[in-house]
Amino acid sequence: MDITINGKETLLPDNPDRTIDSLLEELDVSQRLYVTVELNGEVLERAAHESTPVTNGDTIEFLYFMGGGAQ
Amino acid sequence: MTEEQIERYSRHIILKEVGGKGQKKLFDGKVLIIGAGGLGAPIALYLAAAGIGTIGIADADNVDLSNLQRQIIHFTPDVGKPKVESAKEKMQAINPDVKVITYKEWISAANVNTIIADYDFIIDGTDNFAAKFLINDACVLAGKPYSHGGILAFDGQTITVKPKESACYRCIFPEPPPKDAIPTCSQAGVIGVLPGVLGTIQATEAIKFLLGKGELLTDRLLTYNALRMKFREIPIKRRTSCPVCGDNPTITEAVDELDAMTVCDLKG
């Protein structure tokens, strides 16, 4: 499976059961429980992570919380 | 403009995008900086130097020795002084033309609407999610354009929000993370030059907004990684389900996100 993650082409072993939720775990994405996932240009609701399949050619962005600035 | 002002701003005035008219727009402009720390430091210095006529700066904190590695508006003798006072001194030393209004208070639902009301453009340079969400909500509801900025370790992100026209912070992040879920700069560290890069971009947005020139950083999240020295731009769409700027908003007034507040935010 060939997908683009954060602008990088990424080759993953084929897995028809892969979902956004399982991908986050598979890649051990930081802020896994809070990260916003954008799939093909649309921000996904968190509730949809488990039911949304990852398919060949998908473009996925992980958008992380960054809270610093003043301290 | 006086002779001295013409000389001071000559490198602006010579730009066709600025000129005398644009410089006048900057004089007439009012920008509020929330947070006089890492991001706020370069923002305040550059906006003062640029001749923004009225600059508000809000922060309840005092200068700490550990701030000086990156908060370049504060100097060693300022340790212990209110950050807004330290910032005001440097801004007026750079440019006595500028009126600086200080707010030595933490931003909260109780004061945010009153503070932002007088300004044309708001810049979020805060260090916690409670403030970041509050600023987003208050600005979106009041129709105030603003710049979000966030930094952590070697990474930064920024986006400009034109309320009800472009994607807001909650279109990306519908709700704040639980407190302590995401490390702060004091926990995770931050490379000192990072807020200089991000803050300067935020100040640029304020200047462009006042001039009415160029394209604002709307509907795209700009991310920066200093280790790989990479900027990326991620297109962001307004979400119809956004809780504040969507079709059926559930947030209709600025409310404190108590769950996102840390002990540190509340210490005052």
Coordinates of C-alpha atoms in Angstrom, one line a residue:
Chain A
M1 CA 0.0 0.0 0.0
D2 CA 1.4 3.3 -1.1
I3 CA 0.2 6.4 0.8
T4 CA 1.5 9.9 1.5
I5 CA 2.0 10.8 5.1
N6 CA 2.9 14.4 6.0
G7 CA 4.1 14.9 2.5
K8 CA 6.3 11.8 2.4
E9 CA 5.5 8.8 0.2
T10 CA 5.2 5.8 2.5
L11 CA 5.1 2.2 1.5
L12 CA 3.1 0.0 3.9
P13 CA 2.5 -3.8 3.9
D14 CA -0.8 -4.5 2.3
N15 CA -3.6 -4.8 4.9
P16 CA -7.2 -4.5 3.8
D17 CA -8.3 -4.1 7.5
R18 CA -6.2 -1.0 8.0
T19 CA -8.1 2.0 9.5
I20 CA -7.0 5.4 10.5
D21 CA -7.1 4.3 14.1
S22 CA -5.0 1.2 13.5
L23 CA -2.6 3.2 11.3
L24 CA -2.0 5.6 14.2
E25 CA -1.1 2.7 16.4
E26 CA 1.0 0.9 13.7
L27 CA 3.1 4.0 13.1
D28 CA 3.2 4.9 16.8
V29 CA 2.2 8.4 16.0
S30 CA 2.9 10.9 18.7
Q31 CA -0.1 12.5 20.5
R32 CA -2.0 9.4 19.1
L33 CA -5.1 10.1 21.2
Y34 CA -5.3 13.8 20.4
V35 CA -3.7 14.2 17.0
T36 CA -6.0 15.6 14.2
V37 CA -6.0 13.5 11.1
E38 CA -6.6 15.1 7.7
L39 CA -7.5 12.5 5.0
N40 CA -7.3 13.7 1.4
G41 CA -7.8 17.3 2.4
E42 CA -10.7 16.8 4.9
V43 CA -10.3 16.9 8.7
L44 CA -11.7 13.7 10.1
E45 CA -13.9 13.6 13.2
R46 CA -12.1 11.6 15.9
A47 CA -15.2 9.4 16.1
A48 CA -14.6 8.3 12.5
H49 CA -11.0 7.1 13.0
E50 CA -12.0 3.5 13.8
S51 CA -14.4 3.2 10.9
T52 CA -12.4 5.0 8.2
P53 CA -10.3 2.6 6.0
V54 CA -6.9 3.6 4.7
T55 CA -6.8 3.0 1.0
N56 CA -4.0 3.0 -1.6
G57 CA -3.1 6.5 -2.8
D58 CA -4.5 8.2 0.3
T59 CA -2.9 11.5 1.4
I60 CA -2.8 11.8 5.2
E61 CA -1.6 14.6 7.4
F62 CA -1.2 14.4 11.2
L63 CA -1.8 17.8 12.7
Y64 CA -0.2 18.0 16.2
F65 CA -1.1 20.2 19.1
M66 CA 1.7 22.8 19.8
G67 CA 1.0 24.7 22.9
G68 CA 4.1 26.7 23.6
G69 CA 4.7 30.3 23.0
A70 CA 5.0 32.5 26.1
Q71 CA 6.3 30.5 29.1
Chain B
M1 CA 5.0 62.7 8.8
T2 CA 8.0 64.6 10.2
E3 CA 11.4 64.6 8.5
E4 CA 12.6 62.2 11.1
Q5 CA 9.7 59.8 10.6
I6 CA 10.3 59.9 6.8
E7 CA 13.9 58.9 7.5
R8 CA 13.0 56.3 10.1
Y9 CA 10.5 54.5 7.8
S10 CA 12.3 55.2 4.5
R11 CA 12.9 51.5 3.8
H12 CA 9.2 50.9 4.1
I13 CA 8.1 54.0 2.2
I14 CA 10.3 53.0 -0.7
L15 CA 8.4 49.7 -1.1
K16 CA 5.6 50.1 -3.6
E17 CA 3.4 47.9 -1.4
V18 CA 3.8 50.3 1.5
G19 CA 4.6 53.8 0.5
G20 CA 3.6 56.8 2.5
K21 CA 0.0 55.7 2.5
G22 CA 0.8 52.2 3.8
Q23 CA 3.0 53.7 6.5
K24 CA 0.1 55.8 7.6
K25 CA -2.1 52.7 7.7
L26 CA 0.5 51.1 10.0
F27 CA 0.4 54.2 12.3
D28 CA -3.4 54.0 12.4
G29 CA -3.3 50.3 13.1
K30 CA -4.0 48.7 16.5
V31 CA -2.5 45.2 17.2
L32 CA -2.9 43.2 20.3
I33 CA -0.2 40.7 21.3
I34 CA -1.3 38.1 23.9
G35 CA 1.7 36.7 25.6
A36 CA 5.0 38.6 26.1
G37 CA 7.2 35.5 25.9
G38 CA 9.0 33.6 23.2
L39 CA 6.6 34.5 20.4
G40 CA 5.5 37.8 21.8
A41 CA 9.1 39.1 22.1
P42 CA 10.0 39.2 18.3
I43 CA 6.4 40.2 17.5
A44 CA 6.5 43.2 19.8
L45 CA 10.0 44.3 18.7
Y46 CA 9.2 44.1 15.0
L47 CA 5.7 45.7 15.3
A48 CA 7.2 48.6 17.3
A49 CA 10.0 49.0 14.9
A50 CA 7.6 49.0 11.9
G51 CA 5.6 51.9 13.4
I52 CA 2.3 50.2 14.3
G53 CA 0.6 53.1 16.0
T54 CA -1.0 51.2 18.9
I55 CA 0.3 47.9 20.3
G56 CA -1.4 46.2 23.2
I57 CA 0.5 43.5 25.1
A58 CA -1.0 41.2 27.7
D59 CA 0.8 38.9 30.1
A60 CA 0.5 38.5 33.9
D61 CA 4.0 36.9 34.3
N62 CA 7.3 38.3 35.5
V63 CA 10.6 37.8 33.7
D64 CA 12.4 34.6 34.8
L65 CA 16.1 33.8 34.2
S66 CA 15.0 30.7 32.2
N67 CA 13.1 33.0 29.7
L68 CA 16.2 34.8 28.5
Q69 CA 17.4 32.0 26.2
R70 CA 14.7 32.9 23.7
Q71 CA 12.5 35.8 24.9
I72 CA 14.8 38.4 23.3
I73 CA 12.8 41.5 24.5
H74 CA 13.8 40.8 28.1
F75 CA 17.3 41.4 29.3
T76 CA 19.2 40.1 32.3
P77 CA 18.5 43.1 34.5
D78 CA 14.7 42.6 33.9
V79 CA 14.6 39.4 35.8
G80 CA 11.7 39.7 38.3
K81 CA 10.1 42.6 36.4
P82 CA 6.6 42.3 34.9
K83 CA 7.0 41.0 31.3
V84 CA 4.7 43.7 30.0
E85 CA 6.7 46.5 31.6
S86 CA 10.0 45.0 30.3
A87 CA 8.5 44.7 26.8
K88 CA 7.1 48.2 26.8
E89 CA 10.5 49.7 27.7
K90 CA 12.2 48.0 24.8
M91 CA 9.4 48.8 22.4
Q92 CA 9.5 52.5 23.2
A93 CA 13.2 52.6 23.2
I94 CA 13.1 51.2 19.6
N95 CA 10.4 53.6 18.6
P96 CA 9.0 56.4 20.7
D97 CA 6.2 57.0 18.1
V98 CA 4.4 53.9 19.2
K99 CA 1.7 53.8 21.9
V100 CA 2.1 50.7 24.0
I101 CA -0.9 49.6 26.2
T102 CA 0.0 46.9 28.8
Y103 CA -2.4 44.4 30.4
K104 CA -0.7 42.7 33.3
E105 CA -3.3 40.0 33.5
W106 CA -4.0 36.5 32.2
I107 CA -6.5 36.3 29.5
S108 CA -9.8 34.7 30.5
A109 CA -13.5 34.6 29.5
A110 CA -14.0 37.5 32.0
N111 CA -11.7 39.9 30.2
V112 CA -11.0 38.7 26.7
N113 CA -13.9 40.5 24.9
T114 CA -13.1 43.8 26.5
I115 CA -9.4 43.6 25.7
I116 CA -9.7 42.5 22.1
A117 CA -12.5 45.0 21.3
D118 CA -10.2 48.0 20.7
Y119 CA -7.8 46.2 18.2
D120 CA -7.8 45.5 14.5
F121 CA -5.7 42.3 14.6
I122 CA -4.9 40.0 17.5
I123 CA -1.8 37.8 17.8
D124 CA -1.8 34.7 19.9
G125 CA 1.6 34.2 21.5
T126 CA 0.4 32.2 24.5
D127 CA 1.7 29.0 25.9
N128 CA -1.3 27.0 26.9
F129 CA -4.4 25.5 25.3
A130 CA -6.9 27.2 27.5
A131 CA -5.8 30.6 26.2
K132 CA -5.4 29.4 22.6
F133 CA -8.9 28.1 22.4
L134 CA -10.3 31.1 24.3
I135 CA -8.6 33.5 21.9
N136 CA -9.9 31.6 18.9
D137 CA -13.4 31.6 20.1
A138 CA -13.4 35.2 21.2
C139 CA -11.9 36.4 17.9
V140 CA -14.2 34.3 15.8
L141 CA -17.3 35.5 17.7
A142 CA -16.2 39.1 17.6
G143 CA -15.1 38.9 14.0
K144 CA -11.5 39.9 14.8
P145 CA -8.8 38.5 12.5
Y146 CA -6.0 36.9 14.4
S147 CA -2.8 34.8 14.1
H148 CA -2.4 31.5 15.9
G149 CA 1.1 30.4 16.7
G150 CA 2.4 27.4 18.6
I151 CA 5.9 26.0 19.3
L152 CA 7.3 22.9 20.9
A153 CA 10.9 21.7 21.0
F154 CA 12.0 22.1 17.3
D155 CA 8.6 22.4 15.8
G156 CA 6.3 25.3 15.2
Q157 CA 2.9 26.0 13.5
T158 CA 1.0 29.1 12.5
I159 CA -2.3 30.0 10.8
T160 CA -4.1 33.2 10.3
V161 CA -7.9 33.2 10.9
K162 CA -10.4 35.5 9.2
P163 CA -13.5 34.7 11.2
K164 CA -16.3 33.0 9.2
E165 CA -14.3 33.4 6.0
S166 CA -11.4 31.0 6.6
A167 CA -10.7 28.0 8.8
C168 CA -10.3 28.6 12.5
Y169 CA -8.3 26.8 15.1
R170 CA -11.3 24.7 16.1
C171 CA -11.7 23.6 12.4
I172 CA -8.4 21.8 13.0
F173 CA -8.7 21.0 16.7
P174 CA -12.3 20.8 17.8
E175 CA -11.4 20.7 21.4
P176 CA -8.4 21.2 23.7
P177 CA -6.4 18.1 24.7
P178 CA -6.8 17.1 28.4
K179 CA -4.5 19.0 30.6
D180 CA -1.0 17.7 30.9
A181 CA -1.6 15.4 27.8
I182 CA 0.7 17.5 25.6
P183 CA 4.1 18.7 27.0
T184 CA 4.7 22.4 27.4
C185 CA 7.9 24.1 26.5
S186 CA 9.0 24.1 30.1
Q187 CA 8.6 20.4 30.2
A188 CA 9.8 19.4 26.7
G189 CA 12.2 22.3 26.0
V190 CA 12.4 24.6 23.1
I191 CA 15.2 25.6 20.9
G192 CA 15.7 29.4 21.5
V193 CA 15.6 30.6 17.9
L194 CA 12.3 28.8 17.2
P195 CA 9.9 31.5 18.5
G196 CA 11.9 34.0 16.5
V197 CA 11.0 32.3 13.2
L198 CA 7.4 31.8 14.1
G199 CA 6.8 35.1 15.8
T200 CA 8.3 37.0 12.9
I201 CA 5.9 35.3 10.6
Q202 CA 3.0 36.2 12.8
A203 CA 4.1 39.9 12.9
T204 CA 4.4 39.8 9.1
E205 CA 0.7 38.7 8.9
A206 CA -0.4 41.6 11.1
I207 CA 1.6 44.1 8.9
K208 CA 0.1 42.6 5.7
F209 CA -3.4 42.7 7.2
L210 CA -3.0 46.4 8.1
L211 CA -1.5 47.2 4.7
G212 CA -4.2 45.2 2.9
K213 CA -1.4 43.7 0.7
G214 CA -0.5 40.2 -0.3
E215 CA -2.1 36.9 0.7
L216 CA -2.7 36.1 4.4
L217 CA -1.9 32.6 5.8
T218 CA -5.5 31.6 5.8
D219 CA -6.9 28.1 5.1
R220 CA -3.4 26.7 5.4
L221 CA -1.4 25.6 8.4
L222 CA 2.2 26.5 8.0
T223 CA 4.5 24.1 9.9
Y224 CA 8.2 24.4 10.5
N225 CA 10.7 21.9 11.7
A226 CA 14.1 23.4 12.7
L227 CA 16.0 20.2 12.8
R228 CA 15.1 19.2 9.2
M229 CA 14.9 22.9 8.2
K230 CA 11.6 22.3 6.5
F231 CA 8.5 24.4 6.1
R232 CA 5.3 22.7 5.0
E233 CA 1.9 24.1 4.2
I234 CA -1.1 21.9 4.9
P235 CA -4.4 23.1 3.2
I236 CA -7.2 23.4 5.8
K237 CA -10.8 23.8 5.0
R238 CA -13.5 25.4 7.2
R239 CA -15.5 22.6 8.7
T240 CA -19.3 22.8 8.6
S241 CA -19.2 20.9 11.9
C242 CA -16.8 23.3 13.6
P243 CA -18.2 24.0 17.1
V244 CA -17.5 27.8 16.8
C245 CA -17.6 28.8 13.1
G246 CA -19.6 25.9 11.6
D247 CA -23.2 25.7 10.6
N248 CA -24.6 24.8 14.0
P249 CA -22.2 26.2 16.5
T250 CA -22.3 24.9 20.1
I251 CA -20.0 27.7 21.3
T252 CA -21.7 31.0 21.2
E253 CA -19.8 32.9 23.8
A254 CA -16.2 32.9 25.0
V255 CA -15.9 30.4 27.8
D256 CA -12.9 29.2 29.8
E257 CA -11.8 25.7 28.9
L258 CA -11.3 24.7 32.5
D259 CA -10.2 21.2 31.7
A260 CA -7.3 22.5 29.6
M261 CA -6.0 24.8 32.3
T262 CA -3.0 23.8 34.2
V263 CA -2.0 24.7 37.7
C264 CA 0.6 26.9 36.1
D265 CA -2.1 28.9 34.2
L266 CA -4.0 29.5 37.4
K267 CA -1.1 30.6 39.6
G268 CA -1.6 34.2 38.4

